[in-house]
């Protein structure tokens, strides 16, 4: 399954490191398939990363308020697991707010901000992680994580700008970075 579109001009300094299709949820006749692209910035560890995912829910019921709450909840749980896989621990949810996205046909995103720590060379490096979930005819997820320290505000703004511009792959006129 193709991941969502991230315009090439927003990916300056970011490298595509993985593109996957997974089935994160299956129960009886209901399943969720996720197409995800993950990007990293070449820096010393911990490397900032950004991801963009689109979900296909089967059978297709279309977005609705109850399903949106479930998707947001499951996405937060899955994101916490992904952060743990990247050795980011001591996570705490710091904020949750609405975020406008660039796509005028999309809903506003629910943005959740987490703070945690990552062990690097015996040091505990503070990390901020962002997860946005919204609906654009299908569910989209985007976000990332980066160390808190010198220059982190610029990285935060960079990640937020990339989150805002994510669109479903069928939107015409968008170029997408797929490989080196």
PDB file of C-alpha atoms in Angstrom:
ATOM      1  CA  UNK A   1       0.000   0.000   0.000  1.00  0.00           C
ATOM      2  CA  UNK A   2       1.405   3.343  -1.038  1.00  0.00           C
ATOM      3  CA  UNK A   3       2.213   5.772   1.803  1.00  0.00           C
ATOM      4  CA  UNK A   4       0.900   9.338   1.723  1.00  0.00           C
ATOM      5  CA  UNK A   5       2.568  12.102  -0.257  1.00  0.00           C
ATOM      6  CA  UNK A   6       5.215  14.336   1.289  1.00  0.00           C
ATOM      7  CA  UNK A   7       6.191  17.085  -1.177  1.00  0.00           C
ATOM      8  CA  UNK A   8       9.843  16.790  -2.178  1.00  0.00           C
ATOM      9  CA  UNK A   9      10.588  20.448  -1.373  1.00  0.00           C
ATOM     10  CA  UNK A  10       9.714  19.824   2.295  1.00  0.00           C
ATOM     11  CA  UNK A  11      12.175  16.926   2.593  1.00  0.00           C
ATOM     12  CA  UNK A  12      15.376  18.948   2.223  1.00  0.00           C
ATOM     13  CA  UNK A  13      17.915  17.393   4.581  1.00  0.00           C
ATOM     14  CA  UNK A  14      15.788  14.274   5.223  1.00  0.00           C
ATOM     15  CA  UNK A  15      16.515  10.842   3.726  1.00  0.00           C
ATOM     16  CA  UNK A  16      13.960   8.111   3.066  1.00  0.00           C
ATOM     17  CA  UNK A  17      15.134   5.142   5.173  1.00  0.00           C
ATOM     18  CA  UNK A  18      12.120   2.805   5.011  1.00  0.00           C
ATOM     19  CA  UNK A  19       8.845   2.317   3.225  1.00  0.00           C
ATOM     20  CA  UNK A  20       6.590  -0.401   4.651  1.00  0.00           C
ATOM     21  CA  UNK A  21       3.133  -1.899   4.471  1.00  0.00           C
ATOM     22  CA  UNK A  22       1.939  -3.486   7.709  1.00  0.00           C
ATOM     23  CA  UNK A  23      -1.259  -4.814   9.216  1.00  0.00           C
ATOM     24  CA  UNK A  24      -1.194  -3.321  12.750  1.00  0.00           C
ATOM     25  CA  UNK A  25      -4.704  -4.521  13.632  1.00  0.00           C
ATOM     26  CA  UNK A  26      -6.904  -7.469  12.719  1.00  0.00           C
ATOM     27  CA  UNK A  27      -9.943  -8.794  14.577  1.00  0.00           C
ATOM     28  CA  UNK A  28     -12.424 -11.018  12.787  1.00  0.00           C
ATOM     29  CA  UNK A  29     -13.572  -9.326   9.587  1.00  0.00           C
ATOM     30  CA  UNK A  30     -12.053  -5.950  10.554  1.00  0.00           C
ATOM     31  CA  UNK A  31      -8.466  -5.113   9.637  1.00  0.00           C
ATOM     32  CA  UNK A  32      -6.241  -2.062   9.308  1.00  0.00           C
ATOM     33  CA  UNK A  33      -3.423  -1.826   6.779  1.00  0.00           C
ATOM     34  CA  UNK A  34      -0.846   0.960   7.045  1.00  0.00           C
ATOM     35  CA  UNK A  35       1.444   2.270   4.316  1.00  0.00           C
ATOM     36  CA  UNK A  36       4.300   4.212   5.924  1.00  0.00           C
ATOM     37  CA  UNK A  37       7.355   6.145   4.784  1.00  0.00           C
ATOM     38  CA  UNK A  38      10.045   6.982   7.358  1.00  0.00           C
ATOM     39  CA  UNK A  39      12.739   9.616   6.951  1.00  0.00           C
ATOM     40  CA  UNK A  40      15.787  10.487   9.037  1.00  0.00           C
ATOM     41  CA  UNK A  41      18.148  13.404   9.228  1.00  0.00           C
ATOM     42  CA  UNK A  42      21.867  12.607   9.149  1.00  0.00           C
ATOM     43  CA  UNK A  43      23.029  13.787  12.551  1.00  0.00           C
ATOM     44  CA  UNK A  44      24.783  12.167  15.476  1.00  0.00           C
ATOM     45  CA  UNK A  45      22.444   9.924  17.542  1.00  0.00           C
ATOM     46  CA  UNK A  46      19.709  10.165  18.421  1.00  0.00           C
ATOM     47  CA  UNK A  47      18.782  10.975  14.817  1.00  0.00           C
ATOM     48  CA  UNK A  48      15.621  12.991  14.256  1.00  0.00           C
ATOM     49  CA  UNK A  49      13.026  11.023  12.318  1.00  0.00           C
ATOM     50  CA  UNK A  50       9.780  11.805  10.532  1.00  0.00           C
ATOM     51  CA  UNK A  51       7.100   9.417   9.310  1.00  0.00           C
ATOM     52  CA  UNK A  52       3.903   9.620   7.299  1.00  0.00           C
ATOM     53  CA  UNK A  53       1.292   6.832   7.223  1.00  0.00           C
ATOM     54  CA  UNK A  54      -2.069   6.242   5.652  1.00  0.00           C
ATOM     55  CA  UNK A  55      -4.539   3.694   6.927  1.00  0.00           C
ATOM     56  CA  UNK A  56      -6.904   1.474   4.998  1.00  0.00           C
ATOM     57  CA  UNK A  57      -9.670   0.085   7.190  1.00  0.00           C
ATOM     58  CA  UNK A  58     -11.539  -2.959   5.933  1.00  0.00           C
ATOM     59  CA  UNK A  59     -14.427  -3.256   5.558  1.00  0.00           C
ATOM     60  CA  UNK A  60     -14.541   0.366   4.416  1.00  0.00           C
ATOM     61  CA  UNK A  61     -16.852   2.251   6.744  1.00  0.00           C
ATOM     62  CA  UNK A  62     -15.544   5.749   6.103  1.00  0.00           C
ATOM     63  CA  UNK A  63     -14.328   8.066   8.854  1.00  0.00           C
ATOM     64  CA  UNK A  64     -16.785   8.873  11.649  1.00  0.00           C
ATOM     65  CA  UNK A  65     -16.398  10.345  15.166  1.00  0.00           C
ATOM     66  CA  UNK A  66     -16.341   6.995  17.024  1.00  0.00           C
ATOM     67  CA  UNK A  67     -13.872   5.475  14.584  1.00  0.00           C
ATOM     68  CA  UNK A  68     -11.713   8.615  14.714  1.00  0.00           C
ATOM     69  CA  UNK A  69     -11.435   8.369  18.522  1.00  0.00           C
ATOM     70  CA  UNK A  70     -10.462   4.676  18.194  1.00  0.00           C
ATOM     71  CA  UNK A  71      -7.884   5.412  15.486  1.00  0.00           C
ATOM     72  CA  UNK A  72      -6.366   8.235  17.574  1.00  0.00           C
ATOM     73  CA  UNK A  73      -6.156   6.018  20.664  1.00  0.00           C
ATOM     74  CA  UNK A  74      -4.605   3.077  18.804  1.00  0.00           C
ATOM     75  CA  UNK A  75      -2.221   5.397  16.961  1.00  0.00           C
ATOM     76  CA  UNK A  76      -0.938   6.839  20.258  1.00  0.00           C
ATOM     77  CA  UNK A  77      -0.396   3.313  21.630  1.00  0.00           C
ATOM     78  CA  UNK A  78       1.392   2.216  18.454  1.00  0.00           C
ATOM     79  CA  UNK A  79       3.522   5.364  18.403  1.00  0.00           C
ATOM     80  CA  UNK A  80       4.598   4.769  22.001  1.00  0.00           C
ATOM     81  CA  UNK A  81       5.625   1.232  20.991  1.00  0.00           C
ATOM     82  CA  UNK A  82       7.607   2.565  18.001  1.00  0.00           C
ATOM     83  CA  UNK A  83       9.373   5.078  20.231  1.00  0.00           C
ATOM     84  CA  UNK A  84      10.253   2.278  22.668  1.00  0.00           C
ATOM     85  CA  UNK A  85      11.678   0.298  19.714  1.00  0.00           C
ATOM     86  CA  UNK A  86      13.963   3.297  19.099  1.00  0.00           C
ATOM     87  CA  UNK A  87      15.071   3.191  22.765  1.00  0.00           C
ATOM     88  CA  UNK A  88      13.045   6.257  23.747  1.00  0.00           C
ATOM     89  CA  UNK A  89      11.756   5.694  27.281  1.00  0.00           C
ATOM     90  CA  UNK A  90      10.221   7.567  30.252  1.00  0.00           C
ATOM     91  CA  UNK A  91       7.511   8.858  27.905  1.00  0.00           C
ATOM     92  CA  UNK A  92       4.949  11.303  29.179  1.00  0.00           C
ATOM     93  CA  UNK A  93       2.152  12.952  27.254  1.00  0.00           C
ATOM     94  CA  UNK A  94       2.730  16.713  27.490  1.00  0.00           C
ATOM     95  CA  UNK A  95       0.074  18.261  25.283  1.00  0.00           C
ATOM     96  CA  UNK A  96      -2.779  17.538  22.939  1.00  0.00           C
ATOM     97  CA  UNK A  97      -4.210  20.159  20.610  1.00  0.00           C
ATOM     98  CA  UNK A  98      -5.756  20.704  17.193  1.00  0.00           C
ATOM     99  CA  UNK A  99      -3.474  21.406  14.241  1.00  0.00           C
ATOM    100  CA  UNK A 100      -4.473  22.832  10.873  1.00  0.00           C
ATOM    101  CA  UNK A 101      -3.136  20.924   7.871  1.00  0.00           C
ATOM    102  CA  UNK A 102      -2.515  22.359   4.393  1.00  0.00           C
ATOM    103  CA  UNK A 103      -5.113  20.166   2.652  1.00  0.00           C
ATOM    104  CA  UNK A 104      -8.372  22.191   2.592  1.00  0.00           C
ATOM    105  CA  UNK A 105     -10.398  18.979   2.162  1.00  0.00           C
ATOM    106  CA  UNK A 106      -8.960  17.424   5.345  1.00  0.00           C
ATOM    107  CA  UNK A 107     -10.104  17.721   8.936  1.00  0.00           C
ATOM    108  CA  UNK A 108      -7.935  19.415  11.547  1.00  0.00           C
ATOM    109  CA  UNK A 109      -5.400  17.022  13.034  1.00  0.00           C
ATOM    110  CA  UNK A 110      -5.198  15.977  16.658  1.00  0.00           C
ATOM    111  CA  UNK A 111      -1.574  16.606  17.633  1.00  0.00           C
ATOM    112  CA  UNK A 112      -0.166  14.807  20.667  1.00  0.00           C
ATOM    113  CA  UNK A 113       3.192  15.877  22.112  1.00  0.00           C
ATOM    114  CA  UNK A 114       5.306  13.457  24.155  1.00  0.00           C
ATOM    115  CA  UNK A 115       8.544  13.969  26.062  1.00  0.00           C
ATOM    116  CA  UNK A 116      10.940  11.154  26.864  1.00  0.00           C
ATOM    117  CA  UNK A 117      14.580  10.203  27.043  1.00  0.00           C
ATOM    118  CA  UNK A 118      16.952   8.239  24.859  1.00  0.00           C
ATOM    119  CA  UNK A 119      20.174   6.616  26.028  1.00  0.00           C
ATOM    120  CA  UNK A 120      23.177   7.683  23.915  1.00  0.00           C
ATOM    121  CA  UNK A 121      26.710   6.751  24.997  1.00  0.00           C
ATOM    122  CA  UNK A 122      25.610   6.397  28.608  1.00  0.00           C
ATOM    123  CA  UNK A 123      23.864   9.766  28.625  1.00  0.00           C
ATOM    124  CA  UNK A 124      20.101  10.319  28.925  1.00  0.00           C
ATOM    125  CA  UNK A 125      19.177  12.683  26.091  1.00  0.00           C
ATOM    126  CA  UNK A 126      15.790  14.438  26.339  1.00  0.00           C
ATOM    127  CA  UNK A 127      13.559  13.862  23.303  1.00  0.00           C
ATOM    128  CA  UNK A 128      10.298  15.389  22.072  1.00  0.00           C
ATOM    129  CA  UNK A 129       7.948  13.346  19.875  1.00  0.00           C
ATOM    130  CA  UNK A 130       4.926  14.508  17.881  1.00  0.00           C
ATOM    131  CA  UNK A 131       2.011  12.458  16.534  1.00  0.00           C
ATOM    132  CA  UNK A 132      -0.756  13.929  14.368  1.00  0.00           C
ATOM    133  CA  UNK A 133      -3.880  12.040  13.272  1.00  0.00           C
ATOM    134  CA  UNK A 134      -6.484  13.383  10.846  1.00  0.00           C
ATOM    135  CA  UNK A 135      -8.947  12.445   8.171  1.00  0.00           C
ATOM    136  CA  UNK A 136      -8.738  13.292   4.457  1.00  0.00           C
ATOM    137  CA  UNK A 137     -11.185  10.752   3.030  1.00  0.00           C
ATOM    138  CA  UNK A 138      -8.991   8.188   4.830  1.00  0.00           C
ATOM    139  CA  UNK A 139      -6.970   8.384   8.014  1.00  0.00           C
ATOM    140  CA  UNK A 140      -3.490   9.906   7.876  1.00  0.00           C
ATOM    141  CA  UNK A 141      -0.846   9.870  10.598  1.00  0.00           C
ATOM    142  CA  UNK A 142       2.408  11.801  10.653  1.00  0.00           C
ATOM    143  CA  UNK A 143       4.976  12.891  13.176  1.00  0.00           C
ATOM    144  CA  UNK A 144       8.438  12.240  14.420  1.00  0.00           C
ATOM    145  CA  UNK A 145      10.916  12.645  17.232  1.00  0.00           C
ATOM    146  CA  UNK A 146      14.068  14.653  17.799  1.00  0.00           C
ATOM    147  CA  UNK A 147      16.423  15.469  20.663  1.00  0.00           C
ATOM    148  CA  UNK A 148      15.674  18.524  22.779  1.00  0.00           C
ATOM    149  CA  UNK A 149      18.733  20.719  22.866  1.00  0.00           C
ATOM    150  CA  UNK A 150      20.581  23.138  20.660  1.00  0.00           C
ATOM    151  CA  UNK A 151      18.628  23.781  17.461  1.00  0.00           C
ATOM    152  CA  UNK A 152      15.636  21.678  18.459  1.00  0.00           C
ATOM    153  CA  UNK A 153      13.081  24.451  17.846  1.00  0.00           C
ATOM    154  CA  UNK A 154      14.079  24.567  14.167  1.00  0.00           C
ATOM    155  CA  UNK A 155      13.707  20.789  13.927  1.00  0.00           C
ATOM    156  CA  UNK A 156      10.298  20.971  15.653  1.00  0.00           C
ATOM    157  CA  UNK A 157       9.115  23.573  13.141  1.00  0.00           C
ATOM    158  CA  UNK A 158      10.503  21.474  10.282  1.00  0.00           C
ATOM    159  CA  UNK A 159       8.619  18.368  11.475  1.00  0.00           C
ATOM    160  CA  UNK A 160       5.397  20.349  11.996  1.00  0.00           C
ATOM    161  CA  UNK A 161       5.685  21.827   8.479  1.00  0.00           C
ATOM    162  CA  UNK A 162       6.109  18.315   7.031  1.00  0.00           C
ATOM    163  CA  UNK A 163       3.134  17.030   9.053  1.00  0.00           C
ATOM    164  CA  UNK A 164       0.924  19.830   7.722  1.00  0.00           C
ATOM    165  CA  UNK A 165       1.735  19.096   4.070  1.00  0.00           C
ATOM    166  CA  UNK A 166       1.077  15.317   4.113  1.00  0.00           C
ATOM    167  CA  UNK A 167      -1.711  14.330   1.687  1.00  0.00           C
ATOM    168  CA  UNK A 168      -3.251  11.134   0.343  1.00  0.00           C
ATOM    169  CA  UNK A 169      -1.316   9.808  -2.683  1.00  0.00           C
ATOM    170  CA  UNK A 170      -4.163  10.465  -5.110  1.00  0.00           C
ATOM    171  CA  UNK A 171      -3.868  14.256  -4.833  1.00  0.00           C
ATOM    172  CA  UNK A 172      -2.574  15.459  -8.200  1.00  0.00           C
ATOM    173  CA  UNK A 173       0.389  17.748  -8.627  1.00  0.00           C
ATOM    174  CA  UNK A 174       2.415  16.561  -5.642  1.00  0.00           C
ATOM    175  CA  UNK A 175       5.882  15.127  -6.104  1.00  0.00           C
ATOM    176  CA  UNK A 176       6.972  12.596  -3.553  1.00  0.00           C
ATOM    177  CA  UNK A 177      10.409  11.514  -2.452  1.00  0.00           C
ATOM    178  CA  UNK A 178      10.592   7.736  -2.779  1.00  0.00           C
ATOM    179  CA  UNK A 179      14.305   6.983  -2.966  1.00  0.00           C
ATOM    180  CA  UNK A 180      17.748   8.492  -2.961  1.00  0.00           C
TER     181      UNK A 180
END
